[in-house]
PDB file of C-alpha atoms in Angstrom:
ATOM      1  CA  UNK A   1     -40.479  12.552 -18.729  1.00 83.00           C
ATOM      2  CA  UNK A   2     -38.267  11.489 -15.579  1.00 85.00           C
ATOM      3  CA  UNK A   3     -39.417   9.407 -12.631  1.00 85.00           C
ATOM      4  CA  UNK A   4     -36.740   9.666 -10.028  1.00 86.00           C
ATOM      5  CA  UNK A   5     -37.425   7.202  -7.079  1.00 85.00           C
ATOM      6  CA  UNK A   6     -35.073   8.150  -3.625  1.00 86.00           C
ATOM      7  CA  UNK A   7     -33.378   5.812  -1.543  1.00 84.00           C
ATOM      8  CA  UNK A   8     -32.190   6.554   2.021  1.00 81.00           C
ATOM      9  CA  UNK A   9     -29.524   4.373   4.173  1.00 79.00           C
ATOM     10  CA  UNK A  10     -30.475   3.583   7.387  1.00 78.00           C
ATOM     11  CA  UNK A  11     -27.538   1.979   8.818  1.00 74.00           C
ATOM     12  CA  UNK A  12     -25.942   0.684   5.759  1.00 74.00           C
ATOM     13  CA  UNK A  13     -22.635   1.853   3.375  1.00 76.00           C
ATOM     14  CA  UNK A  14     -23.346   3.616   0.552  1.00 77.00           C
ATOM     15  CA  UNK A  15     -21.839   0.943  -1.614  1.00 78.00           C
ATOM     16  CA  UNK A  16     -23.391  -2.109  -0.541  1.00 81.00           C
ATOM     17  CA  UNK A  17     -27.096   0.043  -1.373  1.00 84.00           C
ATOM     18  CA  UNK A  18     -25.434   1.374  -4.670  1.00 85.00           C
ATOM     19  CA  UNK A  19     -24.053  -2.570  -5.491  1.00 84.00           C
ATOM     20  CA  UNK A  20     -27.650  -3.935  -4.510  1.00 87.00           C
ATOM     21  CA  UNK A  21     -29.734  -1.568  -6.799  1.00 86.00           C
ATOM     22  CA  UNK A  22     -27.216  -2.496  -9.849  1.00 87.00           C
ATOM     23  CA  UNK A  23     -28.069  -5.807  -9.119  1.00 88.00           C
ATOM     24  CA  UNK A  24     -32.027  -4.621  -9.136  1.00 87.00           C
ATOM     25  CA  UNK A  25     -31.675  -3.095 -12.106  1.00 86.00           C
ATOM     26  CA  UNK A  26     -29.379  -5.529 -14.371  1.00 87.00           C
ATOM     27  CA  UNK A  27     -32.471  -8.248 -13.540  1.00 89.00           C
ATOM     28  CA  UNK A  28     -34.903  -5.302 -14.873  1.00 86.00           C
ATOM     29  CA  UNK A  29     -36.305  -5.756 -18.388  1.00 86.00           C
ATOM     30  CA  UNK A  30     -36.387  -2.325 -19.249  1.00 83.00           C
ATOM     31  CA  UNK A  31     -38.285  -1.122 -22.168  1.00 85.00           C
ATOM     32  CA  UNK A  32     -37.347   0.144 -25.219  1.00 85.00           C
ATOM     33  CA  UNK A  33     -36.671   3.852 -25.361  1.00 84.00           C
ATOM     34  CA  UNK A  34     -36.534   4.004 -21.609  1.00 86.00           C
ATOM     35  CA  UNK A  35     -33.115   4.489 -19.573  1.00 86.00           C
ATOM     36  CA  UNK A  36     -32.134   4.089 -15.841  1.00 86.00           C
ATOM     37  CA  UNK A  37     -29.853   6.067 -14.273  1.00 85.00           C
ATOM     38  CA  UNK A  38     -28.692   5.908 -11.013  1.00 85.00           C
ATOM     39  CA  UNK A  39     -27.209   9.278  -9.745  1.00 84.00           C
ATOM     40  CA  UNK A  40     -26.410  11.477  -5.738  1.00 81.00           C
ATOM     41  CA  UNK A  41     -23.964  10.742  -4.265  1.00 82.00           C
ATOM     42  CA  UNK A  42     -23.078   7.359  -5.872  1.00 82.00           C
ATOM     43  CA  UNK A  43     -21.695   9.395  -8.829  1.00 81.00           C
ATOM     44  CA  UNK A  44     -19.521  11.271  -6.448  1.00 80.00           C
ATOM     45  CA  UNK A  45     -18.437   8.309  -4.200  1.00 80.00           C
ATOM     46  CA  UNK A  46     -17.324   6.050  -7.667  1.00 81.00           C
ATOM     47  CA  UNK A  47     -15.347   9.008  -9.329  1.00 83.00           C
ATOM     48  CA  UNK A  48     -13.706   9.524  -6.310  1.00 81.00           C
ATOM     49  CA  UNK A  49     -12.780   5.717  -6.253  1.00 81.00           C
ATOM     50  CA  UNK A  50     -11.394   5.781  -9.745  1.00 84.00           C
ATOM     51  CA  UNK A  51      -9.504   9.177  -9.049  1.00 84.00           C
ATOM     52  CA  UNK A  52      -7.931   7.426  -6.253  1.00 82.00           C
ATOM     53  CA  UNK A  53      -7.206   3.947  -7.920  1.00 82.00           C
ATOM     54  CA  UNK A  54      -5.446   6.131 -10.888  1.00 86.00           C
ATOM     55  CA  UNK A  55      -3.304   7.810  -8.529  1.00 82.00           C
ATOM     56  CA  UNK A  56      -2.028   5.248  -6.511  1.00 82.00           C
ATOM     57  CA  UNK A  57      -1.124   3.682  -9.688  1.00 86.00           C
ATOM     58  CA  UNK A  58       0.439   6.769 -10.873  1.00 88.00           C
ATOM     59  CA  UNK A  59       2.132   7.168  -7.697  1.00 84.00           C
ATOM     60  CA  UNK A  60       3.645   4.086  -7.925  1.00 84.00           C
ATOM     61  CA  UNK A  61       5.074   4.409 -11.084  1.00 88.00           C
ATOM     62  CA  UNK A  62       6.417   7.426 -10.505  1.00 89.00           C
ATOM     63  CA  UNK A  63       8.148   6.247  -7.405  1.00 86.00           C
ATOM     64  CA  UNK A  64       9.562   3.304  -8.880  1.00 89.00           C
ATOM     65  CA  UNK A  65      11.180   5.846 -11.466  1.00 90.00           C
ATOM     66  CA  UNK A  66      12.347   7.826  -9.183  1.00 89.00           C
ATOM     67  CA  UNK A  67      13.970   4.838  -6.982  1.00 88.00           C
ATOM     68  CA  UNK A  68      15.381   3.699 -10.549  1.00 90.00           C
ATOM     69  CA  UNK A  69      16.777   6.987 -10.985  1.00 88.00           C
ATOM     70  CA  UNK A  70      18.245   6.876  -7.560  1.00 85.00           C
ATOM     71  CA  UNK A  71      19.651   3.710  -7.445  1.00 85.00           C
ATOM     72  CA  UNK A  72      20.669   3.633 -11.023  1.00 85.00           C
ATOM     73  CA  UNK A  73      18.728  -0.149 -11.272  1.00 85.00           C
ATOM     74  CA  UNK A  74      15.687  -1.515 -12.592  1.00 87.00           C
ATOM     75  CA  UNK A  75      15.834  -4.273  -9.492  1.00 88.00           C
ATOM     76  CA  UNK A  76      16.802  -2.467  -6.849  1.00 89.00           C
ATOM     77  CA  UNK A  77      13.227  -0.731  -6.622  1.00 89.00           C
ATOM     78  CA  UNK A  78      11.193  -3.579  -7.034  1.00 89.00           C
ATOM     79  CA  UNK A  79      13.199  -4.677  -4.240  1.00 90.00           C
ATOM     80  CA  UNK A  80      11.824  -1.667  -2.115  1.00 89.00           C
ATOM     81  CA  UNK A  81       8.430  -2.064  -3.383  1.00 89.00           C
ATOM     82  CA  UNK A  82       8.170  -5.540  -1.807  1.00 86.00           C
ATOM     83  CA  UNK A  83       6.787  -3.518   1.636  1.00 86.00           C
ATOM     84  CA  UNK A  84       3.749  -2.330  -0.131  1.00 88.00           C
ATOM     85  CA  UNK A  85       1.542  -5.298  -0.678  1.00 88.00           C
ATOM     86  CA  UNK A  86       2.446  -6.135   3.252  1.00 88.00           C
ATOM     87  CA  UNK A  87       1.304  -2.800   4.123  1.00 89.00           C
ATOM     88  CA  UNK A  88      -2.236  -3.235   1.686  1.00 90.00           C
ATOM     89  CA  UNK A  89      -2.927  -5.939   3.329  1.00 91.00           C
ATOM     90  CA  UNK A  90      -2.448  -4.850   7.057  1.00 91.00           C
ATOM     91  CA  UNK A  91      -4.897  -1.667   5.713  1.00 92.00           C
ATOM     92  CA  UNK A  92      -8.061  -4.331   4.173  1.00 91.00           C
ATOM     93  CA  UNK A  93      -7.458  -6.140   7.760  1.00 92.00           C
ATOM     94  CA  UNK A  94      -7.743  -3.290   9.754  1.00 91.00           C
ATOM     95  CA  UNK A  95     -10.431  -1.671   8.095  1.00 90.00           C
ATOM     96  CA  UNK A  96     -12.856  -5.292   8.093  1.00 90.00           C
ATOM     97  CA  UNK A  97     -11.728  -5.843  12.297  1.00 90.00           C
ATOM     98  CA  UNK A  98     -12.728  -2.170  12.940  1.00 87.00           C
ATOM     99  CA  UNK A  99     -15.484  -2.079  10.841  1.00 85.00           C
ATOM    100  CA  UNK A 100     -14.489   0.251   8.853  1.00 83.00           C
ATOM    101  CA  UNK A 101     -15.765   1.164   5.775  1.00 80.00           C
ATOM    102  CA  UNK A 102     -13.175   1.715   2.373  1.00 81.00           C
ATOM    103  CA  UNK A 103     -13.792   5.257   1.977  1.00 80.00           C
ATOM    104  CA  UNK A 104     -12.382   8.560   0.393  1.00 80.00           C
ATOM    105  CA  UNK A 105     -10.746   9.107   3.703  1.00 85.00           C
ATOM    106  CA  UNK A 106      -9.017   5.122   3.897  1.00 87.00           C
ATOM    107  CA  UNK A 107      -7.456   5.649   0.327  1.00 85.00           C
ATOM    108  CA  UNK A 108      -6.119   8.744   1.442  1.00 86.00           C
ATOM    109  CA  UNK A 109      -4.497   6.531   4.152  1.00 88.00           C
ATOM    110  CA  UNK A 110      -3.567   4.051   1.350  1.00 88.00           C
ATOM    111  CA  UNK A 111      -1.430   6.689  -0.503  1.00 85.00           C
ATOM    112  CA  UNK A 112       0.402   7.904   2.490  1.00 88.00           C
ATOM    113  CA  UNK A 113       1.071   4.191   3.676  1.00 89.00           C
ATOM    114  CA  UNK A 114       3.070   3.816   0.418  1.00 87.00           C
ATOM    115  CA  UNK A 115       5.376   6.232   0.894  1.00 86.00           C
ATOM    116  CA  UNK A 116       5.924   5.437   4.841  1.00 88.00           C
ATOM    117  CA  UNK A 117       6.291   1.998   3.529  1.00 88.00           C
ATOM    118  CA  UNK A 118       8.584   2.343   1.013  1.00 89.00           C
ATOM    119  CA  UNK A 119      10.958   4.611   2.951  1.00 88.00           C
ATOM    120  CA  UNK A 120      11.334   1.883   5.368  1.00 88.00           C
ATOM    121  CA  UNK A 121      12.387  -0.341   2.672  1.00 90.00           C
ATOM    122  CA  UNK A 122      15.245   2.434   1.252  1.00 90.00           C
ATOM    123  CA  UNK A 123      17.202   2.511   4.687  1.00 89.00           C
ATOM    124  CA  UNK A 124      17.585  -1.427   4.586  1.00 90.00           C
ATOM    125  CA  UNK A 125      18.117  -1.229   0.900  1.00 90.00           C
ATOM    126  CA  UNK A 126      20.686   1.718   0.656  1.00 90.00           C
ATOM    127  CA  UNK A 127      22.655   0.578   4.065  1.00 90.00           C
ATOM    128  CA  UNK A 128      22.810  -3.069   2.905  1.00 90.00           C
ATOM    129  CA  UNK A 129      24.421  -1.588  -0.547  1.00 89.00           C
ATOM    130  CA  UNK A 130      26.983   0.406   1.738  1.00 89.00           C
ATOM    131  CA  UNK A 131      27.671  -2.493   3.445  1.00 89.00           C
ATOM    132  CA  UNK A 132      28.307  -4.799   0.804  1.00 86.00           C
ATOM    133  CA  UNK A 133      31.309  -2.622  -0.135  1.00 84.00           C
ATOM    134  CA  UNK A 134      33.571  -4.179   3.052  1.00 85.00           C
ATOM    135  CA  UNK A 135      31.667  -7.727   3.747  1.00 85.00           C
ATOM    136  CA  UNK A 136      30.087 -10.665   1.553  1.00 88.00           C
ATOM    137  CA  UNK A 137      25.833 -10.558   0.401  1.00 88.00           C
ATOM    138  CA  UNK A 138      24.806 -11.859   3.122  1.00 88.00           C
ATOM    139  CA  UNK A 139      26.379 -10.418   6.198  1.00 89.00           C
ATOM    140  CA  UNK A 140      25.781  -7.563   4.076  1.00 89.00           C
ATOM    141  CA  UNK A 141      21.770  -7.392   4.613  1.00 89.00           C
ATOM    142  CA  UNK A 142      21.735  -9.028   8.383  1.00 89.00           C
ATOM    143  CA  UNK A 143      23.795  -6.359   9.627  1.00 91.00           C
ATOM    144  CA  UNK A 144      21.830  -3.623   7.333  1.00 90.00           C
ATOM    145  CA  UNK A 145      17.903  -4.855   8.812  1.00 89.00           C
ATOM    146  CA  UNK A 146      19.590  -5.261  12.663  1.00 90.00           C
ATOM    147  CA  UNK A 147      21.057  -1.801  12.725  1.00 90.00           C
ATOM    148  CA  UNK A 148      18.521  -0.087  10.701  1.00 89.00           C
ATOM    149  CA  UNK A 149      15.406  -1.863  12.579  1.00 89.00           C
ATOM    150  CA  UNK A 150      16.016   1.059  15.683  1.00 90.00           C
ATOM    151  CA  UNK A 151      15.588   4.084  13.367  1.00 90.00           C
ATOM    152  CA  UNK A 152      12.464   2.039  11.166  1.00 90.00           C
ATOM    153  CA  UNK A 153      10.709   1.249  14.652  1.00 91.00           C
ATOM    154  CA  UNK A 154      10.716   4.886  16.064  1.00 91.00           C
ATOM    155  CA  UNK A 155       9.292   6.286  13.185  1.00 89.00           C
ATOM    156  CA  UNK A 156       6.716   3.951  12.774  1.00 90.00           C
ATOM    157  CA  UNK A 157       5.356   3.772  16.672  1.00 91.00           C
ATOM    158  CA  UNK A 158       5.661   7.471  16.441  1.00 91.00           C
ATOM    159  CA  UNK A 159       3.304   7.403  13.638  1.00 90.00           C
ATOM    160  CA  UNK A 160       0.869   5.110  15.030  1.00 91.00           C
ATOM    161  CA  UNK A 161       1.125   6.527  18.406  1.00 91.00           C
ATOM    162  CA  UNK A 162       0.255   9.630  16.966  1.00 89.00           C
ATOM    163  CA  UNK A 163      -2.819   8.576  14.863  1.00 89.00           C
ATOM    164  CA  UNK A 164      -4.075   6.399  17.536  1.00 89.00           C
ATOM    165  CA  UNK A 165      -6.118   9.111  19.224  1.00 87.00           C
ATOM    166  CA  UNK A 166      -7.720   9.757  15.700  1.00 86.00           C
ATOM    167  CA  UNK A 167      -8.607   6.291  15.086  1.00 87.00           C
ATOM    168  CA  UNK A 168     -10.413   6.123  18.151  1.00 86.00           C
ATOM    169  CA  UNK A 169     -11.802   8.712  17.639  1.00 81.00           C
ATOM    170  CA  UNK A 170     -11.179  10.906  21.206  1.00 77.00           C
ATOM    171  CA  UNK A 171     -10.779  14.377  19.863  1.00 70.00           C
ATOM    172  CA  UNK A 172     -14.079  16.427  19.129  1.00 71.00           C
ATOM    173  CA  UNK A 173     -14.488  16.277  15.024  1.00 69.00           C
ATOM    174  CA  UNK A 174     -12.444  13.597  14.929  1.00 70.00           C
ATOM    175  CA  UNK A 175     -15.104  11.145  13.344  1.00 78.00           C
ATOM    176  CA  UNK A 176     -14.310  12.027   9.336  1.00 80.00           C
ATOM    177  CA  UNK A 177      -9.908  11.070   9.991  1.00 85.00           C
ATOM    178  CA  UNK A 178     -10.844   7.783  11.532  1.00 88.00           C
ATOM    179  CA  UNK A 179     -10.712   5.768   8.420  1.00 88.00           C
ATOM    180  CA  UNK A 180      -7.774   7.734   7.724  1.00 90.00           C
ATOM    181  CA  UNK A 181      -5.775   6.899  10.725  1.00 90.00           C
ATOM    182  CA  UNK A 182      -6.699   3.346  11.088  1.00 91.00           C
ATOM    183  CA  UNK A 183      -5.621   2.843   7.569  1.00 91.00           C
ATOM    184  CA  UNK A 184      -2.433   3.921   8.272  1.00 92.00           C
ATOM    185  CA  UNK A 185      -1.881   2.078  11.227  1.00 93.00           C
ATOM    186  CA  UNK A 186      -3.189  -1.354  10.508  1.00 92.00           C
ATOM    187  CA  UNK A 187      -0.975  -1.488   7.235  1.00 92.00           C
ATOM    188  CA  UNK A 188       2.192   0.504   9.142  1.00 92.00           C
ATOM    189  CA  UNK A 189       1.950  -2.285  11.493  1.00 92.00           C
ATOM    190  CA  UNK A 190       2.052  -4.829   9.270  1.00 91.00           C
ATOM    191  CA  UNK A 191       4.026  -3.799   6.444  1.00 90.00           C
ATOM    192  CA  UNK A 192       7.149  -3.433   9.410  1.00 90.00           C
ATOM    193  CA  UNK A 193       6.326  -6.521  10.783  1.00 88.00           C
ATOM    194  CA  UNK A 194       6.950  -8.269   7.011  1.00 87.00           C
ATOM    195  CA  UNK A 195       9.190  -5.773   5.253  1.00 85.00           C
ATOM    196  CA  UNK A 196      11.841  -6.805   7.532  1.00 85.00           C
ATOM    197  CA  UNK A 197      11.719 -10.221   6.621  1.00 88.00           C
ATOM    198  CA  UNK A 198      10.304  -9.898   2.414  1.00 89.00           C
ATOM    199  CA  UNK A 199      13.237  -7.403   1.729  1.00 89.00           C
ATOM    200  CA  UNK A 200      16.231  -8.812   3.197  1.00 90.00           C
ATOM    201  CA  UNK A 201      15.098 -12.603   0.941  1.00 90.00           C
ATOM    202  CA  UNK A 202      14.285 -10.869  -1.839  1.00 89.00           C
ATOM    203  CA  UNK A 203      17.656  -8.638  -1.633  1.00 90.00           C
ATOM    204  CA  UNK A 204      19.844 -11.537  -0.492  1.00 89.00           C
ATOM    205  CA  UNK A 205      18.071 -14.041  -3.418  1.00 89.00           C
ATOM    206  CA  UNK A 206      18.968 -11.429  -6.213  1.00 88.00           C
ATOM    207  CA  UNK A 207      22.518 -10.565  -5.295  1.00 86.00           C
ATOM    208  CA  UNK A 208      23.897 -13.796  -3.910  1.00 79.00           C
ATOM    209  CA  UNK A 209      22.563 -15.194  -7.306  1.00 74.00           C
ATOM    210  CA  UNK A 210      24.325 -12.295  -9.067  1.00 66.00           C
ATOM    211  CA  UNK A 211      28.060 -12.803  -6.980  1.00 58.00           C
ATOM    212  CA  UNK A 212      27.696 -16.557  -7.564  1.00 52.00           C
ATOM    213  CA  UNK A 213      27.404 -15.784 -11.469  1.00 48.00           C
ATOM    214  CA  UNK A 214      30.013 -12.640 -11.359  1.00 48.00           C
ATOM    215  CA  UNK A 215      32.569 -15.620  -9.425  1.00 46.00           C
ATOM    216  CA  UNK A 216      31.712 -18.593 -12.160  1.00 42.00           C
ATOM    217  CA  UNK A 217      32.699 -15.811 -14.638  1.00 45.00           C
ATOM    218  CA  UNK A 218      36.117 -14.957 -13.016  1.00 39.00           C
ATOM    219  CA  UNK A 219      36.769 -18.452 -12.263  1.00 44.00           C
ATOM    220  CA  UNK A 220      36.462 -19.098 -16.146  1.00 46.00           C
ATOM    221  CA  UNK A 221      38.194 -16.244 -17.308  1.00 45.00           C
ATOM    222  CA  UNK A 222      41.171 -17.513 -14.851  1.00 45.00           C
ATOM    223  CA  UNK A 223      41.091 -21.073 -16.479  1.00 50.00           C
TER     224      UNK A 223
END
């Protein structure tokens, strides 16, 4: 025998009604032999959470292989990966000032953020490894984030120029990419803003360490 009892949202997010009936239900003594499930479209919206949460984990790895492959380093891409916690946060700002809900279409957001985010990072990354070739550590990455901030800054207000109609929402059937494109542009926005600044310290605090050990080295090999 099944009882099934309906619940309908009024103005509320699915997962602050699906949170609130757990909560009903863990304080429920339920009797022996009996089992509560709770099923709809809560099934659908949590397996789509953990799909998502799986592969932006398995993106990440992958990318950090690939960047590993690449640079032939295991530093050099952790390096790079400093603009995506920047950009994660900019994304859970966004979405609580627009009152946005953290959706199917928001992670989608999340996982293209990443790979805006990290391609920022390369240019500053790969230039400041050209330049290190002709011109100490430090000069090195100053001139690499002031000659590569042009290029990073049109491609990013391009992108959020381009999504802004979306996130407001203008365009008829527009409604469903909104989380989408204020995802993107909340953590764009803020992942430029502080990979600029993350990536050139954490470059110039690995490799200055690394020249000052490569020169004690030297210095005792020449004594």
């Amino acid at each position: 025998r099944v009882t099934d009892i309906y619940v309908r949202p009024l103005n509320e997010e699915l997962g602050s009604i699906a949170d609130r009936i757990d909560e009903i239900i863990a304080r429920t003594q339920v009797p022996e032999g009996l089992s509560v499930t709770l099923r709809g479209m809560v099934q659908g919206m949590r397996a789509s959470f953990q799909s998502f949460a799986l592969g932006l984990i398995l993106a990440v790895v992958l990318l950090y292989l690939i960047l590993v492959a690449q640079f032939k380093s295991f530093v050099d891409p952790f390096i790079i990966l400093f603009a995506v916690p920047p950009g994660l946060t900019g994304v859970l700002l966004t979405l609580w000032l627009s009152g946005t809900t953290l959706n199917v279409m928001s992670l989608m957001g999340v996982v293209m953020l990443v790979g805006i985010a990290v391609s920022n990072s390369i240019l500053i990354v790969e230039f400041a490894h050209h330049l290190e070739e002709s011109m100490p550590v430090r000069d090195a990455i100053i001139s690499s984030c002031r000659i590569r901030l042009r290029p990073i800054l049109m491609t990013s207000l391009a992108t959020v120029i381009g999504l802004v109609p979306l996130a407001l929402k203008l365009g008829t059937g527009s409604e469903q990419y909104a989380p989408l494109a204020r995802a993107i542009i909340g953590g764009l926005i803020v992942s430029v803003v502080l990979t600029i600044f993350l990536v050139p310290a954490a470059y110039l605090l690995v490799y200055e360490r690394r020249g000052e050990a490569s020169g004690a080295i030297v210095t005792e090999e020449a004594r």
